[in-house]
Short mmCIF file of C-alpha atoms in Angstrom, two decimals:
data_model
loop_
_atom_site.label_atom_id
_atom_site.label_comp_id
_atom_site.label_asym_id
_atom_site.label_seq_id
_atom_site.Cartn_x
_atom_site.Cartn_y
_atom_site.Cartn_z
CA MET J 187 0.17 0.05 -0.19
CA PHE J 188 1.45 3.73 -0.44
CA SER J 189 -0.20 6.25 1.15
CA GLU J 190 -0.33 10.18 0.74
CA PHE J 191 -1.94 13.06 2.50
CA ILE J 192 -3.35 16.03 0.90
CA ARG J 193 -4.74 19.52 2.54
CA PRO J 194 -7.56 20.19 0.10
CA LYS J 195 -7.31 24.01 -0.93
CA PHE J 196 -10.40 26.43 -0.60
CA SER J 197 -10.67 26.14 -4.10
CA ASP J 198 -11.31 22.76 -4.35
CA THR J 199 -14.70 23.49 -2.61
CA ASP J 200 -18.04 23.65 -4.78
CA ALA J 201 -20.82 26.04 -3.86
CA LEU J 202 -22.15 22.72 -1.81
CA GLY J 203 -19.82 23.47 0.89
CA HIS J 204 -17.82 20.54 0.41
CA ILE J 205 -14.79 19.19 -1.82
CA ASN J 206 -15.97 18.76 -5.88
CA ASN J 207 -15.88 15.29 -7.01
CA THR J 208 -13.90 15.68 -10.22
CA LEU J 209 -11.02 16.08 -7.51
CA VAL J 210 -10.87 12.67 -6.64
CA PRO J 211 -9.97 11.59 -10.42
CA ILE J 212 -6.91 14.24 -9.93
CA TRP J 213 -6.12 13.46 -6.72
CA PHE J 214 -6.13 9.34 -7.71
CA GLU J 215 -3.94 10.43 -10.46
CA GLY J 216 -1.40 12.29 -8.22
CA ALA J 217 -1.90 9.54 -5.74
CA ARG J 218 -0.12 6.82 -8.52
CA ASP J 219 3.20 8.13 -8.86
CA PRO J 220 4.61 5.98 -6.71
CA VAL J 221 3.15 3.15 -9.36
CA PHE J 222 4.36 5.28 -12.12
CA LYS J 223 7.86 5.01 -10.57
CA LEU J 224 7.97 1.16 -10.59
CA PHE J 225 8.23 1.85 -14.69
CA MET J 226 10.00 5.07 -14.66
CA PRO J 227 11.70 5.78 -11.86
CA ALA J 228 12.80 9.56 -12.81
CA LEU J 229 9.51 10.63 -14.09
CA ASP J 230 10.34 11.37 -17.07
CA THR J 231 7.64 12.62 -19.39
CA LYS J 232 9.38 12.29 -22.38
CA ASN J 233 10.08 8.63 -22.44
CA TRP J 234 6.70 8.08 -21.01
CA GLN J 235 5.48 4.46 -20.61
CA LEU J 236 1.77 3.97 -19.28
CA ILE J 237 -1.32 4.82 -20.55
CA LEU J 238 -5.04 5.02 -18.85
CA ALA J 239 -7.34 2.51 -20.14
CA LYS J 240 -10.46 3.36 -17.41
CA VAL J 241 -11.42 4.54 -14.29
CA THR J 242 -14.44 3.99 -11.81
CA VAL J 243 -14.64 6.64 -8.81
CA GLU J 244 -17.23 5.87 -6.43
CA TYR J 245 -18.71 8.34 -3.76
CA HIS J 246 -19.30 6.72 -0.47
CA ALA J 247 -19.68 10.15 1.76
CA GLN J 248 -19.07 13.64 1.17
CA PHE J 249 -15.41 15.55 2.12
CA PHE J 250 -14.91 18.63 3.34
CA TYR J 251 -11.89 21.75 3.47
CA GLY J 252 -10.15 22.19 6.50
CA HIS J 253 -9.68 18.13 7.12
CA GLU J 254 -6.73 16.49 6.25
CA ILE J 255 -7.28 13.27 3.54
CA GLU J 256 -5.54 10.42 2.86
CA ILE J 257 -5.14 8.82 -0.69
CA ARG J 258 -4.81 4.71 -0.08
CA THR J 259 -2.82 2.84 -3.39
CA TYR J 260 -3.07 -0.66 -3.81
CA ILE J 261 -1.94 -2.83 -6.96
CA SER J 262 -5.36 -4.92 -7.01
CA ARG J 263 -4.95 -6.77 -10.51
CA VAL J 264 -1.53 -7.68 -12.73
CA GLY J 265 -2.49 -9.00 -15.70
CA GLY J 266 -0.05 -9.42 -19.03
CA SER J 267 0.40 -5.65 -19.90
CA SER J 268 -2.40 -4.05 -18.43
CA PHE J 269 -2.82 -3.39 -14.00
CA ASP J 270 -5.43 -2.52 -12.02
CA VAL J 271 -4.76 0.34 -9.38
CA TYR J 272 -7.36 0.06 -6.31
CA GLN J 273 -7.08 3.68 -4.07
CA GLU J 274 -9.53 4.90 -1.70
CA LEU J 275 -10.14 8.69 -0.22
CA TRP J 276 -10.71 8.88 3.65
CA GLN J 277 -11.04 11.31 5.82
CA ARG J 278 -11.66 11.76 9.54
CA GLU J 279 -11.54 7.93 9.45
CA VAL J 280 -14.20 7.41 6.69
CA LYS J 281 -13.61 6.04 3.66
CA CYS J 282 -15.62 8.79 1.59
CA ALA J 283 -14.26 8.01 -2.25
CA SER J 284 -12.91 4.57 -3.95
CA GLY J 285 -12.23 3.81 -7.15
CA THR J 286 -10.20 1.66 -9.94
CA ALA J 287 -7.52 2.52 -12.75
CA VAL J 288 -6.73 0.63 -15.10
CA MET J 289 -3.45 1.31 -16.66
CA VAL J 290 -1.63 -0.17 -19.69
CA HIS J 291 2.34 -0.47 -20.02
CA PHE J 292 2.35 1.54 -23.37
CA CYS J 293 5.02 2.74 -26.26
CA TYR J 294 3.92 6.11 -27.07
CA GLN J 295 6.04 5.81 -30.60
CA GLU J 296 4.67 2.53 -31.56
CA GLN J 297 1.05 3.56 -30.29
CA THR J 298 1.21 -0.67 -29.02
CA SER J 299 1.02 -1.93 -25.69
CA LYS J 300 4.30 -3.72 -24.03
CA LYS J 301 4.27 -6.36 -21.63
CA ILE J 302 4.79 -5.69 -17.83
CA PRO J 303 8.50 -6.80 -17.04
CA GLU J 304 8.77 -9.35 -14.49
CA ASP J 305 10.56 -7.52 -11.90
CA ILE J 306 7.43 -4.91 -11.90
CA LYS J 307 5.57 -7.50 -11.37
CA GLU J 308 6.59 -8.51 -8.69
CA ILE J 309 7.02 -4.97 -6.28
CA MET J 310 3.46 -4.24 -8.00
CA LEU J 311 2.34 -7.89 -6.03
CA SER J 312 4.22 -6.91 -2.69
CA HIS J 313 1.41 -3.74 -2.41
CA SER J 314 -1.74 -5.82 -3.29
CA CYS J 315 -4.94 -5.14 -0.96
CA MET F 103 -29.26 13.75 -26.55
CA PHE F 104 -28.23 16.62 -25.22
CA SER F 105 -24.67 18.63 -26.92
CA GLU F 106 -21.89 21.03 -25.95
CA PHE F 107 -19.43 21.61 -27.93
CA ILE F 108 -15.79 22.99 -25.96
CA ARG F 109 -12.38 24.26 -27.25
CA PRO F 110 -9.73 22.73 -25.28
CA LYS F 111 -7.61 25.35 -23.55
CA PHE F 112 -3.34 24.73 -23.71
CA SER F 113 -3.40 24.52 -19.89
CA ASP F 114 -5.26 21.08 -20.19
CA THR F 115 -2.66 19.70 -21.77
CA ASP F 116 -0.41 17.91 -20.32
CA ALA F 117 3.62 16.67 -21.27
CA LEU F 118 2.61 14.12 -23.27
CA GLY F 119 1.44 16.97 -25.76
CA HIS F 120 -2.73 15.49 -25.42
CA ILE F 121 -5.33 16.49 -23.35
CA ASN F 122 -5.05 15.43 -19.80
CA ASN F 123 -6.96 12.74 -18.84
CA THR F 124 -8.82 13.99 -15.89
CA LEU F 125 -10.36 16.97 -17.90
CA VAL F 126 -13.12 14.33 -19.00
CA PRO F 127 -14.92 13.86 -15.67
CA ILE F 128 -14.66 17.94 -15.24
CA TRP F 129 -16.30 18.09 -18.83
CA PHE F 130 -18.85 15.33 -18.61
CA GLU F 131 -20.12 17.23 -15.38
CA GLY F 132 -20.13 20.78 -17.18
CA ALA F 133 -22.06 18.94 -19.47
CA ARG F 134 -24.28 17.58 -17.40
CA ASP F 135 -26.20 21.07 -16.91
CA PRO F 136 -29.20 20.84 -18.88
CA VAL F 137 -29.53 17.20 -16.97
CA PHE F 138 -29.60 19.42 -13.85
CA LYS F 139 -32.06 21.80 -15.03
CA LEU F 140 -34.63 19.30 -15.51
CA PHE F 141 -34.65 19.32 -11.79
CA MET F 142 -33.32 22.72 -11.06
CA PRO F 143 -34.26 25.00 -13.50
CA ALA F 144 -32.66 27.78 -12.22
CA LEU F 145 -29.42 26.23 -11.24
CA ASP F 146 -30.00 27.65 -7.78
CA THR F 147 -26.63 25.27 -5.78
CA LYS F 148 -28.65 26.62 -2.62
CA ASN F 149 -31.90 24.50 -3.28
CA TRP F 150 -29.45 21.88 -4.74
CA GLN F 151 -31.11 18.40 -5.48
CA LEU F 152 -28.79 15.46 -7.05
CA ILE F 153 -25.81 13.80 -5.79
CA LEU F 154 -23.05 12.17 -7.48
CA ALA F 155 -22.87 8.03 -6.57
CA LYS F 156 -20.69 6.84 -9.63
CA VAL F 157 -18.62 7.45 -12.47
CA THR F 158 -17.30 5.70 -14.90
CA VAL F 159 -15.00 6.93 -17.85
CA GLU F 160 -13.31 4.75 -20.55
CA TYR F 161 -10.68 6.14 -22.90
CA HIS F 162 -10.54 4.79 -26.39
CA ALA F 163 -8.00 7.53 -27.85
CA GLN F 164 -6.09 10.86 -27.67
CA PHE F 165 -7.69 14.24 -28.12
CA PHE F 166 -5.46 17.06 -28.33
CA TYR F 167 -5.80 20.92 -28.11
CA GLY F 168 -6.09 23.07 -31.02
CA HIS F 169 -9.23 20.72 -32.28
CA GLU F 170 -12.97 21.75 -30.90
CA ILE F 171 -14.36 19.06 -28.54
CA GLU F 172 -18.36 17.21 -28.47
CA ILE F 173 -19.52 16.21 -25.77
CA ARG F 174 -22.80 13.94 -26.38
CA THR F 175 -24.89 13.66 -23.31
CA TYR F 176 -27.74 10.73 -23.05
CA ILE F 177 -29.70 9.57 -20.12
CA SER F 178 -29.39 5.52 -20.02
CA ARG F 179 -31.60 4.59 -17.40
CA VAL F 180 -34.47 5.82 -15.11
CA GLY F 181 -34.51 4.35 -11.90
CA GLY F 182 -37.07 5.13 -8.77
CA SER F 183 -34.77 7.84 -7.78
CA SER F 184 -31.73 7.02 -9.37
CA PHE F 185 -30.67 7.41 -13.25
CA ASP F 186 -27.44 7.07 -15.32
CA VAL F 187 -26.22 9.81 -17.70
CA TYR F 188 -24.02 7.95 -20.95
CA GLN F 189 -21.55 10.89 -22.42
CA GLU F 190 -19.26 10.89 -25.29
CA LEU F 191 -16.58 13.09 -26.05
CA TRP F 192 -15.55 13.45 -29.65
CA GLN F 193 -13.11 15.13 -31.68
CA ARG F 194 -12.34 15.33 -35.86
CA GLU F 195 -15.45 12.55 -35.92
CA VAL F 196 -13.67 10.21 -33.29
CA LYS F 197 -15.60 8.87 -30.23
CA CYS F 198 -12.14 9.45 -27.65
CA ALA F 199 -13.92 9.27 -24.18
CA SER F 200 -17.39 7.45 -22.86
CA GLY F 201 -18.60 6.91 -19.57
CA THR F 202 -21.43 6.59 -17.19
CA ALA F 203 -22.55 8.92 -14.46
CA VAL F 204 -24.89 7.55 -11.54
CA MET F 205 -27.02 10.28 -9.95
CA VAL F 206 -29.52 9.91 -7.23
CA HIS F 207 -32.48 12.38 -6.07
CA PHE F 208 -31.39 13.86 -3.22
CA CYS F 209 -32.23 15.59 -0.16
CA TYR F 210 -29.79 17.76 1.14
CA GLN F 211 -31.08 18.76 4.54
CA GLU F 212 -32.66 15.26 5.09
CA GLN F 213 -29.71 13.41 3.73
CA THR F 214 -32.05 11.06 1.80
CA SER F 215 -32.86 10.26 -2.11
CA LYS F 216 -35.73 10.96 -3.24
CA LYS F 217 -38.38 9.60 -6.13
CA ILE F 218 -37.80 11.33 -9.53
CA PRO F 219 -41.57 12.78 -10.22
CA GLU F 220 -43.04 11.17 -13.44
CA ASP F 221 -42.67 14.55 -15.54
CA ILE F 222 -38.98 14.58 -15.17
CA LYS F 223 -38.89 10.73 -16.13
CA GLU F 224 -40.67 11.59 -19.25
CA ILE F 225 -38.36 14.58 -20.01
CA MET F 226 -35.26 11.87 -19.48
CA LEU F 227 -36.68 9.24 -21.87
CA SER F 228 -37.39 11.47 -24.20
CA HIS F 229 -33.05 11.64 -24.39
CA SER F 230 -32.04 8.22 -24.10
CA CYS F 231 -30.22 6.88 -26.15
CA MET W 77 -10.68 43.48 -29.68
CA PHE W 78 -11.29 39.37 -29.80
CA SER W 79 -14.44 37.88 -27.61
CA GLU W 80 -15.37 34.61 -25.96
CA PHE W 81 -18.67 33.29 -24.55
CA ILE W 82 -18.16 30.60 -21.41
CA ARG W 83 -20.69 28.85 -19.66
CA PRO W 84 -19.42 28.28 -15.85
CA LYS W 85 -19.36 24.66 -15.11
CA PHE W 86 -20.61 23.54 -11.36
CA SER W 87 -17.26 22.57 -10.48
CA ASP W 88 -15.99 26.44 -11.09
CA THR W 89 -17.85 27.08 -7.98
CA ASP W 90 -16.79 27.57 -4.95
CA ALA W 91 -18.17 27.27 -0.77
CA LEU W 92 -19.34 30.95 -0.58
CA GLY W 93 -21.33 30.13 -3.98
CA HIS W 94 -19.32 31.95 -6.29
CA ILE W 95 -17.05 31.08 -9.20
CA ASN W 96 -13.76 30.51 -7.77
CA ASN W 97 -11.34 33.45 -7.91
CA THR W 98 -8.30 31.06 -9.50
CA LEU W 99 -10.37 30.37 -12.48
CA VAL W 100 -9.56 33.68 -13.63
CA PRO W 101 -6.20 33.64 -15.05
CA ILE W 102 -7.50 29.66 -16.40
CA TRP W 103 -10.11 31.46 -18.22
CA PHE W 104 -7.84 34.34 -19.46
CA GLU W 105 -5.12 32.13 -21.03
CA GLY W 106 -7.94 30.18 -22.66
CA ALA W 107 -8.83 33.23 -24.42
CA ARG W 108 -5.43 34.23 -25.68
CA ASP W 109 -5.82 31.90 -28.36
CA PRO W 110 -6.56 34.36 -30.95
CA VAL W 111 -3.07 35.81 -29.68
CA PHE W 112 -1.41 32.76 -29.62
CA LYS W 113 -2.26 31.93 -33.04
CA LEU W 114 -0.99 35.23 -34.47
CA PHE W 115 2.40 33.67 -33.52
CA MET W 116 1.44 29.64 -34.48
CA PRO W 117 -1.43 29.41 -36.55
CA ALA W 118 -1.44 25.87 -36.03
CA LEU W 119 -1.30 26.34 -32.06
CA ASP W 120 1.30 23.44 -32.94
CA THR W 121 2.78 22.77 -28.88
CA LYS W 122 6.29 21.05 -30.30
CA ASN W 123 6.76 24.23 -31.91
CA TRP W 124 5.80 27.06 -29.36
CA GLN W 125 6.65 30.67 -29.40
CA LEU W 126 5.43 32.69 -26.17
CA ILE W 127 6.40 32.42 -22.62
CA LEU W 128 4.46 34.52 -20.27
CA ALA W 129 6.52 36.91 -17.74
CA LYS W 130 3.71 38.08 -15.42
CA VAL W 131 -0.26 38.09 -15.23
CA THR W 132 -2.39 40.74 -12.87
CA VAL W 133 -6.07 40.05 -11.91
CA GLU W 134 -8.00 42.61 -10.68
CA TYR W 135 -11.33 41.45 -8.47
CA HIS W 136 -14.43 44.03 -9.24
CA ALA W 137 -17.58 42.08 -8.71
CA GLN W 138 -17.98 38.13 -7.84
CA PHE W 139 -19.78 35.69 -10.72
CA PHE W 140 -21.71 33.11 -10.90
CA TYR W 141 -22.89 29.44 -11.89
CA GLY W 142 -26.28 29.79 -14.20
CA HIS W 143 -25.32 32.85 -16.33
CA GLU W 144 -23.35 33.24 -19.63
CA ILE W 145 -19.55 35.37 -18.93
CA GLU W 146 -17.71 37.17 -21.92
CA ILE W 147 -14.34 37.49 -21.88
CA ARG W 148 -12.74 40.53 -23.76
CA THR W 149 -9.37 40.70 -24.72
CA TYR W 150 -7.66 43.38 -26.05
CA ILE W 151 -3.66 43.79 -27.41
CA SER W 152 -2.57 47.38 -24.25
CA ARG W 153 0.99 47.20 -24.87
CA VAL W 154 3.44 46.03 -28.45
CA GLY W 155 6.88 46.56 -27.46
CA GLY W 156 10.20 44.78 -29.63
CA SER W 157 9.79 41.48 -27.63
CA SER W 158 7.34 41.29 -25.45
CA PHE W 159 3.73 42.60 -25.54
CA ASP W 160 0.97 43.19 -22.50
CA VAL W 161 -2.83 41.55 -22.95
CA TYR W 162 -5.38 43.29 -21.59
CA GLN W 163 -8.39 41.17 -20.60
CA GLU W 164 -12.34 41.69 -18.65
CA LEU W 165 -14.61 39.26 -17.58
CA TRP W 166 -18.09 40.36 -17.97
CA GLN W 167 -21.14 38.53 -16.91
CA ARG W 168 -24.85 40.22 -16.93
CA GLU W 169 -23.31 43.73 -17.89
CA VAL W 170 -20.99 44.06 -14.98
CA LYS W 171 -17.60 44.46 -15.28
CA CYS W 172 -16.80 41.49 -12.85
CA ALA W 173 -12.28 41.21 -13.56
CA SER W 174 -9.54 42.89 -15.77
CA GLY W 175 -5.93 41.98 -15.82
CA THR W 176 -2.75 42.11 -18.38
CA ALA W 177 -0.49 39.35 -19.40
CA VAL W 178 2.95 40.66 -19.70
CA MET W 179 3.89 37.81 -22.93
CA VAL W 180 7.19 37.61 -24.50
CA HIS W 181 8.26 35.87 -28.41
CA PHE W 182 10.59 33.35 -26.92
CA CYS W 183 13.25 30.81 -28.38
CA TYR W 184 12.44 27.69 -26.26
CA GLN W 185 15.45 26.18 -27.84
CA GLU W 186 18.29 28.84 -27.05
CA GLN W 187 16.17 30.25 -23.99
CA THR W 188 16.52 33.45 -25.37
CA SER W 189 13.28 36.52 -26.51
CA LYS W 190 12.88 36.95 -30.11
CA LYS W 191 12.06 40.36 -32.11
CA ILE W 192 8.23 40.41 -33.11
CA PRO W 193 7.83 40.75 -36.85
CA GLU W 194 6.47 43.48 -37.84
CA ASP W 195 2.93 41.87 -39.64
CA ILE W 196 2.68 40.59 -36.26
CA LYS W 197 2.95 43.72 -34.68
CA GLU W 198 0.60 44.98 -37.36
CA ILE W 199 -2.64 42.74 -36.99
CA MET W 200 -2.03 43.18 -33.12
CA LEU W 201 -2.05 47.10 -32.91
CA SER W 202 -5.76 46.09 -35.08
CA HIS W 203 -6.71 44.53 -31.82
CA SER W 204 -5.69 47.63 -29.26
CA CYS W 205 -8.16 49.02 -26.86
CA MET H 107 7.19 33.24 7.04
CA PHE H 108 4.42 30.10 6.71
CA SER H 109 6.44 27.43 4.66
CA GLU H 110 4.06 24.86 2.65
CA PHE H 111 5.76 21.41 0.75
CA ILE H 112 3.89 20.51 -2.53
CA ARG H 113 4.23 17.59 -5.12
CA PRO H 114 3.50 18.57 -8.35
CA LYS H 115 1.18 16.23 -10.04
CA PHE H 116 1.85 14.88 -13.90
CA SER H 117 -1.47 16.88 -14.88
CA ASP H 118 -0.19 19.77 -13.44
CA THR H 119 2.23 19.44 -16.60
CA ASP H 120 1.30 20.91 -20.01
CA ALA H 121 2.46 20.15 -23.50
CA LEU H 122 5.59 22.50 -23.02
CA GLY H 123 6.68 19.83 -20.36
CA HIS H 124 6.63 22.45 -17.64
CA ILE H 125 4.30 23.22 -14.81
CA ASN H 126 1.38 25.29 -16.44
CA ASN H 127 1.48 28.54 -15.46
CA THR H 128 -2.52 28.60 -13.97
CA LEU H 129 -1.44 25.88 -11.22
CA VAL H 130 0.62 29.38 -9.35
CA PRO H 131 -2.41 31.49 -8.34
CA ILE H 132 -4.32 28.32 -7.39
CA TRP H 133 -0.71 26.85 -5.61
CA PHE H 134 -0.86 30.07 -3.63
CA GLU H 135 -4.14 30.45 -2.85
CA GLY H 136 -3.76 27.15 -1.27
CA ALA H 137 -1.14 28.01 0.48
CA ARG H 138 -2.96 31.29 1.85
CA ASP H 139 -4.43 28.91 4.58
CA PRO H 140 -2.59 29.64 7.65
CA VAL H 141 -2.98 33.08 6.61
CA PHE H 142 -7.14 32.38 6.59
CA LYS H 143 -6.63 30.82 9.70
CA LEU H 144 -5.83 33.92 11.36
CA PHE H 145 -9.27 35.35 10.83
CA MET H 146 -11.07 32.41 10.73
CA PRO H 147 -9.42 29.51 12.89
CA ALA H 148 -12.08 26.85 11.91
CA LEU H 149 -11.89 27.50 8.35
CA ASP H 150 -15.67 27.91 8.23
CA THR H 151 -16.55 28.39 5.11
CA LYS H 152 -20.13 29.46 6.40
CA ASN H 153 -18.97 32.70 8.31
CA TRP H 154 -15.82 33.57 5.35
CA GLN H 155 -14.67 36.90 6.38
CA LEU H 156 -11.83 37.64 3.57
CA ILE H 157 -12.26 38.46 -0.39
CA LEU H 158 -9.45 39.01 -3.08
CA ALA H 159 -8.96 42.38 -4.29
CA LYS H 160 -5.82 41.73 -6.56
CA VAL H 161 -3.32 39.27 -7.69
CA THR H 162 -0.20 39.82 -9.62
CA VAL H 163 2.13 37.01 -10.55
CA GLU H 164 5.54 37.20 -12.02
CA TYR H 165 6.75 34.26 -13.55
CA HIS H 166 10.94 34.10 -13.49
CA ALA H 167 12.30 30.55 -14.43
CA GLN H 168 10.17 27.56 -15.45
CA PHE H 169 9.33 24.59 -13.10
CA PHE H 170 8.89 20.89 -13.33
CA TYR H 171 7.18 17.44 -12.73
CA GLY H 172 9.06 15.29 -10.51
CA HIS H 173 10.79 17.25 -8.17
CA GLU H 174 9.32 19.01 -4.74
CA ILE H 175 8.06 22.57 -4.46
CA GLU H 176 8.30 24.83 -1.62
CA ILE H 177 5.39 28.40 -1.44
CA ARG H 178 6.95 30.37 0.95
CA THR H 179 4.26 32.98 2.74
CA TYR H 180 4.97 36.80 3.92
CA ILE H 181 2.71 39.67 5.27
CA SER H 182 4.14 42.26 3.42
CA ARG H 183 1.86 44.98 3.77
CA VAL H 184 -1.13 45.83 6.71
CA GLY H 185 -3.37 48.50 6.04
CA GLY H 186 -6.46 49.44 7.68
CA SER H 187 -9.15 46.63 6.19
CA SER H 188 -6.47 45.24 3.32
CA PHE H 189 -3.28 43.80 3.38
CA ASP H 190 -1.02 42.06 0.87
CA VAL H 191 0.29 38.66 0.62
CA TYR H 192 3.85 38.36 -0.55
CA GLN H 193 4.86 34.64 -1.98
CA GLU H 194 7.54 32.88 -3.86
CA LEU H 195 7.46 29.31 -5.20
CA TRP H 196 11.01 27.30 -5.24
CA GLN H 197 11.98 24.12 -6.69
CA ARG H 198 15.80 23.07 -6.56
CA GLU H 199 17.00 26.26 -5.20
CA VAL H 200 15.49 28.46 -7.95
CA LYS H 201 13.05 30.82 -7.31
CA CYS H 202 10.58 30.49 -9.92
CA ALA H 203 7.43 32.74 -9.59
CA SER H 204 6.92 35.72 -7.28
CA GLY H 205 3.88 37.58 -6.46
CA THR H 206 1.07 39.05 -4.45
CA ALA H 207 -2.33 39.24 -3.27
CA VAL H 208 -4.10 42.04 -2.04
CA MET H 209 -6.83 40.98 0.28
CA VAL H 210 -9.63 42.36 2.46
CA HIS H 211 -11.52 41.97 5.69
CA PHE H 212 -14.98 41.46 4.16
CA CYS H 213 -18.44 40.95 5.52
CA TYR H 214 -20.50 38.96 3.06
CA GLN H 215 -23.95 39.84 4.92
CA GLU H 216 -23.30 43.89 4.32
CA GLN H 217 -20.99 43.61 1.70
CA THR H 218 -18.55 45.88 2.82
CA SER H 219 -14.80 46.12 4.54
CA LYS H 220 -14.57 45.69 7.88
CA LYS H 221 -11.09 46.88 10.39
CA ILE H 222 -8.44 44.47 10.52
CA PRO H 223 -8.76 43.60 15.01
CA GLU H 224 -5.74 45.21 16.61
CA ASP H 225 -4.15 41.67 17.66
CA ILE H 226 -4.59 40.20 14.29
CA LYS H 227 -2.74 42.85 12.76
CA GLU H 228 0.10 42.16 15.66
CA ILE H 229 0.41 38.13 14.49
CA MET H 230 0.93 39.31 10.63
CA LEU H 231 3.66 41.80 11.50
CA SER H 232 5.74 38.78 13.03
CA HIS H 233 5.06 37.00 9.48
CA SER H 234 6.39 40.31 7.04
CA CYS H 235 9.61 39.57 5.08
#
């Protein structure tokens, strides 16, 4: 499990007084950095090797400005060239949102998927839920 | 079907040279305005009656700055108190992303779901896909 | 003068019920597209030739979700290699915000400023305020 | 001086490969939280007492994804009802951006400015640059 703590910003709120739902995909992508680093240790955007195929987010409870948020990140599936990242958003001991991103090991030059190397697979499995 | 045209902004791009994936949930929510208006014609945020339960987005093709985008919005399911909004993102005659938002007719004061009125159901069904 | 119309999104609001101030620099950059096109007609991000040196935004009145916004864009100064873009945000016949962006004609490879070509200067002057 | 550390997200980049300029006003507002707390210790958005009058941002150097950013926040002027917040963005020992926000102690019900209490003025002066 990877964990990241976020301090919500005033500009993250919406007119309903809570944090707007569109922040969750943004924060979840941000919290996938440790997963990106497994493939690209220096996070070099000129040699990027991952592409996003699908995201799902479920909203369980409202969350608010003024209280720290934790994003918990797990690897929930490892396939041949694709894998799933499962993530949860926690605030004040409540799981407020959860979701899954399907990512593909990808060659942007050839526009084709690539096999996930075995050594990365092993590290990934150590972060499974 | 509801249709909205968007001109992507330079700030919507990311280091891979395309539009960042996190814009899709933002644009899809923006394009649900006509659906919001069925429940709240004046879009009065002090009397909001909808809550988001789940979003799913699938990414089919990359999309870019410099070319107009169309968001197409359909009602794909109408239940007792919840309904599904299915949306597609098109650029240059390619369907680049699609997704579904599960929304609930909701009373924020009582924090409970509410039945969808019959007259709204009928209008929704005329926008089904 | 260049003019662009924007429909504010629900996610642009903040907990005070109005549109958050951070949207103005984002919308102003978006509305500078016609200025970008004077230098780069195809908006090719691989051959970008402008850099932002400074932005100033003054907030005159609150602005809200549910009503269309107009961004008006003028060229307020043309120098040797830099120029100023003056912009206003209007909603319901009220000027709600205004600001100036100082931009520089720039070579990213050599990391140096470049002279603005005379023909572009002339077009710019036709959009002055 | 108040200090905050930020890990830039992949979605904060733009097609030029650096962090987009529009993130600076967003991060600067986020880093003004300790200033907001001087007026509203619980950050209660239903009893907000500050309004933004003007922001200025100067861009000195490009900044990038993959390296931590520090935002330094100072009080640079304290007037009767308004005050200035001066902020700097640092990455890898380079000051990449700086700016000033003019804020006003404000009553949203009466839509008028209010005097800054003396005890808050004193704390502010201890954070001057």
